[in-house]
Amino acid sequence: MKSHARVVVIGGGVVGCSVLYHLTKFGWSDVVLVERSELTSGSTWHAAGGMHTINGDPNVAKLQKYTVELYKEIEDYSGQDIGLHMTSGMMLASTRDRFDWMKSILAKGRYMGLDAHLLTPKEAHELMPLLDPDQFVGAVFDPVEGHLDPYGTTHAYAKSAKRNGAEIYLHTKVEDLVQREDGSWRVITNKGEIVAEHVVNCGGLWAREIGRMVGLELPVLAMEHMYLITEDMPEVVEFNRTRGKELMHCVDFDGEIYLRQERNGMLMGTYEKACRPWSPLTTPWDFGHELLEEDIARITPELEVGFRHFPAFNRAGIRKIINGPFTFSPDGNPLVGPVRGMTNFWSACAVMAGFSQGGGVGLALANWMINGDPGFDVFAMDVARYGDYATLAYTNAKVRENYSRRFSIRYPNEELPAGRPLQTTPVYDRLKAAGAVFGASYGLEQPLWFAPEGVEDRFSWRRSTDFETVGAEARAVRESVGLMETSGFAKYAVKGRGAKAWLDRLLACRLPAQGRMTLAPMLKDDGKLIGDFTLARLGEGDWLLIGSGIAEDYHMRWFEAHLPKDGSVTLEALNLSLVGLAIAGPKARDVLAKLTHLDVSTEAFPFMAVRRMDLGMAPAIVGRVSYTGDLGYEIWMKPQYQRYLYDLILEAGAEFGIRLFGLRALNALRLEKSYGSWSREYRPLYGPVEAGLERFVATGKAADFVGRQAAAAERETGGVLRLRTFVVAAKDADVIGDEPIYLDGAVRGWVTSGGYAHAAGLSVAIGYVPKEIADIEAGWSIELLGEMLPARLQVEPLFDPSGARMRG
Ligand SMILES: Cc1cc2nc3c(=O)[nH]c(=O)nc-3n(C[C@H](O)[C@H](O)[C@H](O)COP(=O)(O)OP(=O)(O)OC[C@H]3O[C@@H](n4cnc5c(N)ncnc54)[C@H](O)[C@@H]3O)c2cc1C
């Protein structure tokens, strides 16, 4: 065994072997993999081996596409048979609602070039005679699906990596990990020690335990999962004989089952409602190539539907039932990337679909380790998308919910209940008493809208029960004044003698003068956006950064990686130690004026000014800025003052008819200003010119900021895309994101967000299109729920294009 290696990958499942292969493929050959037993000894060996491209998140779908396309390459390179069967597949819908959902998935896939299409039940039956067409309303056919041999595939990765110089040590268990002074790791195994520059946790079923070796509690939990294999079925044999091919994969969403051919019979698996975590506290180290006890009663309700939908199963004998554990994160996506606060400790775990995603995970992680960037937008799988709220018990609640809903519809306005409420702010009870319907984001309860007595969210693809009320909230802001809670934003205090220089280097904007704020894009070396913030300069060496709440850990990881080592800058994520309220609308200044003796006229307190000021008896930070695009103020306070200020503002606003508004109204308001938001319009895929943030990028400033060269180059070339706003001829549903944008009937772009702009009375979509066509006014349409809706380019913001209201 080597005593030193550049990388030690822990775990020889499909994910570890893919990571190892990709590292070697990109030129790192001093890499080793240690496996406590044989390769595939975790969840990999008993997987059903199914794989597909379709995923609700286009960024994940891209990596799944890569994974599926990789299989021929590793089979050829390694000479290892992987038992690849590209059978194609179909997703089946038994209800109209489900079919609507499938159409939206299909539409999302269009601009990725996904070659899938709709089928009638009759066509579906023709392709897959085992199904009863009367049970379905339609299907989606996907040519790029199939299954493979998990053992062969894992070995193909491993052999390919070895061919490139990697070493693999079997029966070598990592027992401890100790970081050395220089940041490298002592990987302590039962066979000796390896000093490694980087460690990768691909521990699968034991990823949690490996995390604990370094003091991490990773949000990952294993669930039991069952599938059955039938005896030979004459219907299958007959199909193979007459058609000369295998039966295709099927996912029957309403039955919550999947099935495929296995030899001359069929395999059927379920994501059952009565799901069960496996080893919820700790995974036993002596768990080997074992299966769990079968428990057919638990999956009977799903099987009954499955057997009704596929009647031939009623005549088949069951050859065996497999019950095995595999891991999930709270949202079902993997946990990939560098772990915040640690040097060279990487995660590639919680991969629940190793055969659809393993290649993409390996590719992204190897890119990240070698080039410092994953090379794709992997936020959906980034280990930093969770904060400290993702505890063991939270993970347990969310994973069970996620597993049992794996094949359930998630409506655009649906908030899932497990693990809630967890984090609340001091005004939570007051908001709730006022009818707030909450959503949870980054573990925090946030008001979405304020429902009248007896009205609640009805989940739907179309405009729903909240429509009128959200409209009234939005209009109240435009007509008079509204109050909303803003604690969900991430807030960072940056202080110290080196703060100014550091921010100047980190952020692409020109730094604001004291008492002023600015919009502050943050770029990667390649000039793409890695953050967008509001930066407030409160005093000399006293700065406040405000950004997206869901990206707090993600941004902290970036900040910390760029922090000077000399202690000249102190940085703190304030989280809920600073909470917020915001007022917006033409009467907002009148409300504020009643709370302070200070002059808040535009002359004394102009747009983008920021002050520490007492409001009533409470100290606060007040910034004259509003994401509504209206006259407005963001007010930040310590949590102990929030209820006092909430009451005070409502009292002061009463004479103006102040109204509470939530995130849905805020979305409607920002759409009519064409304001983008992090994780939608602003992502590491886009440059500032493309995203319309160019005017906040000071390529001419003295400081050499991160991404400067690339930003200058983008300015020169103009980039590839443009963010544009469209007014959509919507009927009873509005776009939400990822719908394809067509020009003259051809897919040319995609929506990043949308909705009904209530105050303007128009349905709006924001999205990216190629720059060459970005200023064409006519000929646009957007596909929504299977319908092509005409759209027109909206050149100016719908509301207050001159900014007079906001600045006045
Ligand atoms: C019944 C069933 C059906 C499935 N069907 C499918 C399917 O059809 N399609 C699909 O894509 N996925 C399927 N899966 C999921 C799939 O199996 C997983 O996504 C995949 O196996 C995850 O691989 P992994 O490498 O992350 O983890 P694992 O396979 O668990 O590998 C982790 C490895 O790390 C090793 N290890 C752990 N700790 C240490 C240590 N301290 N030192 C050294 N080595 C260590 C373990 O021995 C193990 O070999 C199924 C799973 C089950 C249970």
Tab-separated table of C-alpha atoms and ligand atoms in Angstrom, residues 10-16 34-51 172-175 202-206 210 213 225-227 258 285 322-327 348-357, ligand 1:
chain	number	residue	atom	x	y	z
A	10	ILE	CA	-13.083	6.125	0.420
A	11	GLY	CA	-15.586	3.583	-0.874
A	12	GLY	CA	-15.697	1.233	-3.814
A	13	GLY	CA	-19.342	1.527	-4.791
A	14	VAL	CA	-20.388	2.826	-8.185
A	15	VAL	CA	-19.874	6.429	-7.053
A	16	GLY	CA	-16.361	5.978	-5.599
A	34	VAL	CA	-9.819	2.095	-0.375
A	35	GLU	CA	-12.692	-0.301	0.083
A	36	ARG	CA	-13.448	-1.995	3.395
A	37	SER	CA	-14.593	-5.168	1.597
A	38	GLU	CA	-15.006	-6.006	-2.089
A	39	LEU	CA	-16.107	-3.453	-4.702
A	40	THR	CA	-19.919	-2.977	-4.706
A	41	SER	CA	-20.232	-4.061	-1.050
A	42	GLY	CA	-22.608	-1.248	-0.055
A	43	SER	CA	-25.892	-0.534	-1.791
A	44	THR	CA	-24.433	-0.998	-5.253
A	45	TRP	CA	-24.484	-4.766	-5.618
A	46	HIS	CA	-28.225	-5.270	-5.217
A	47	ALA	CA	-29.374	-2.247	-7.271
A	48	ALA	CA	-31.899	-2.846	-10.027
A	49	GLY	CA	-29.464	-1.107	-12.372
A	50	GLY	CA	-32.042	1.085	-14.068
A	51	MET	CA	-31.000	4.415	-15.598
A	172	THR	CA	-8.958	-1.912	3.675
A	173	LYS	CA	-11.201	-0.087	6.067
A	174	VAL	CA	-10.719	3.577	6.909
A	175	GLU	CA	-10.968	3.792	10.681
A	202	CYS	CA	-17.874	8.021	-1.192
A	203	GLY	CA	-18.926	5.891	1.748
A	204	GLY	CA	-22.507	5.306	0.547
A	205	LEU	CA	-24.271	3.467	3.363
A	206	TRP	CA	-21.446	4.549	5.716
A	210	ILE	CA	-17.100	8.725	7.640
A	213	MET	CA	-14.792	10.811	11.783
A	225	HIS	CA	-36.148	-0.499	-0.788
A	226	MET	CA	-37.844	-3.537	-2.268
A	227	TYR	CA	-38.338	-4.949	-5.705
A	258	TYR	CA	-41.308	0.947	-11.790
A	285	TRP	CA	-19.627	-1.781	10.082
A	322	ILE	CA	-34.986	-8.089	-2.889
A	323	ASN	CA	-34.951	-5.694	0.034
A	324	GLY	CA	-31.837	-3.561	0.312
A	325	PRO	CA	-30.892	-0.205	1.801
A	326	PHE	CA	-29.711	2.858	-0.090
A	327	THR	CA	-29.150	6.436	0.883
A	348	ALA	CA	-19.801	12.432	-3.048
A	349	CYS	CA	-22.527	10.652	-1.169
A	350	ALA	CA	-26.311	10.331	-0.815
A	351	VAL	CA	-26.444	9.320	-4.462
A	352	MET	CA	-29.799	7.608	-4.603
A	353	ALA	CA	-29.661	6.849	-8.315
A	354	GLY	CA	-26.055	5.790	-8.741
A	355	PHE	CA	-26.613	4.396	-12.223
A	356	SER	CA	-28.344	7.498	-13.557
A	357	GLN	CA	-26.168	10.004	-11.726
B	1	LIG	C1	-32.974	-2.498	-3.932
B	1	LIG	C2	-32.264	-1.386	-4.605
B	1	LIG	C3	-32.525	-1.086	-5.939
B	1	LIG	C4	-31.868	-0.039	-6.567
B	1	LIG	N1	-32.104	0.210	-7.880
B	1	LIG	C5	-31.439	1.210	-8.512
B	1	LIG	C6	-31.629	1.454	-9.901
B	1	LIG	O1	-32.380	0.772	-10.553
B	1	LIG	N2	-30.941	2.478	-10.477
B	1	LIG	C7	-30.084	3.262	-9.767
B	1	LIG	O2	-29.489	4.177	-10.340
B	1	LIG	N3	-29.883	3.052	-8.454
B	1	LIG	C8	-30.530	2.047	-7.814
B	1	LIG	N4	-30.320	1.828	-6.480
B	1	LIG	C9	-29.460	2.771	-5.753
B	1	LIG	C10	-28.004	2.496	-5.972
B	1	LIG	O3	-27.730	1.248	-5.480
B	1	LIG	C11	-27.169	3.566	-5.255
B	1	LIG	O4	-27.455	4.813	-5.810
B	1	LIG	C12	-25.681	3.308	-5.383
B	1	LIG	O5	-25.376	2.026	-5.025
B	1	LIG	C13	-24.882	4.262	-4.510
B	1	LIG	O6	-23.531	3.922	-4.621
B	1	LIG	P1	-22.410	4.458	-3.644
B	1	LIG	O7	-21.130	4.150	-4.276
B	1	LIG	O8	-22.708	5.857	-3.301
B	1	LIG	O9	-22.613	3.691	-2.272
B	1	LIG	P2	-22.337	2.201	-1.825
B	1	LIG	O10	-22.710	1.249	-2.889
B	1	LIG	O11	-23.014	2.024	-0.511
B	1	LIG	O12	-20.782	2.124	-1.683
B	1	LIG	C14	-20.069	2.589	-0.592
B	1	LIG	C15	-18.840	1.750	-0.444
B	1	LIG	O13	-18.005	2.346	0.529
B	1	LIG	C16	-17.390	1.339	1.277
B	1	LIG	N5	-16.993	1.925	2.547
B	1	LIG	C17	-17.800	2.540	3.446
B	1	LIG	N6	-17.094	2.944	4.506
B	1	LIG	C18	-15.818	2.600	4.274
B	1	LIG	C19	-14.645	2.763	5.034
B	1	LIG	N7	-14.658	3.344	6.236
B	1	LIG	N8	-13.500	2.306	4.516
B	1	LIG	C20	-13.474	1.710	3.292
B	1	LIG	N9	-14.580	1.516	2.560
B	1	LIG	C21	-15.739	1.961	3.035
B	1	LIG	C22	-18.471	0.290	1.392
B	1	LIG	O14	-17.978	-0.986	1.724
B	1	LIG	C23	-19.127	0.341	0.040
B	1	LIG	O15	-18.595	-0.571	-0.879
B	1	LIG	C24	-30.947	0.762	-5.840
B	1	LIG	C25	-30.694	0.442	-4.519
B	1	LIG	C26	-31.333	-0.605	-3.901
B	1	LIG	C27	-31.033	-0.899	-2.480
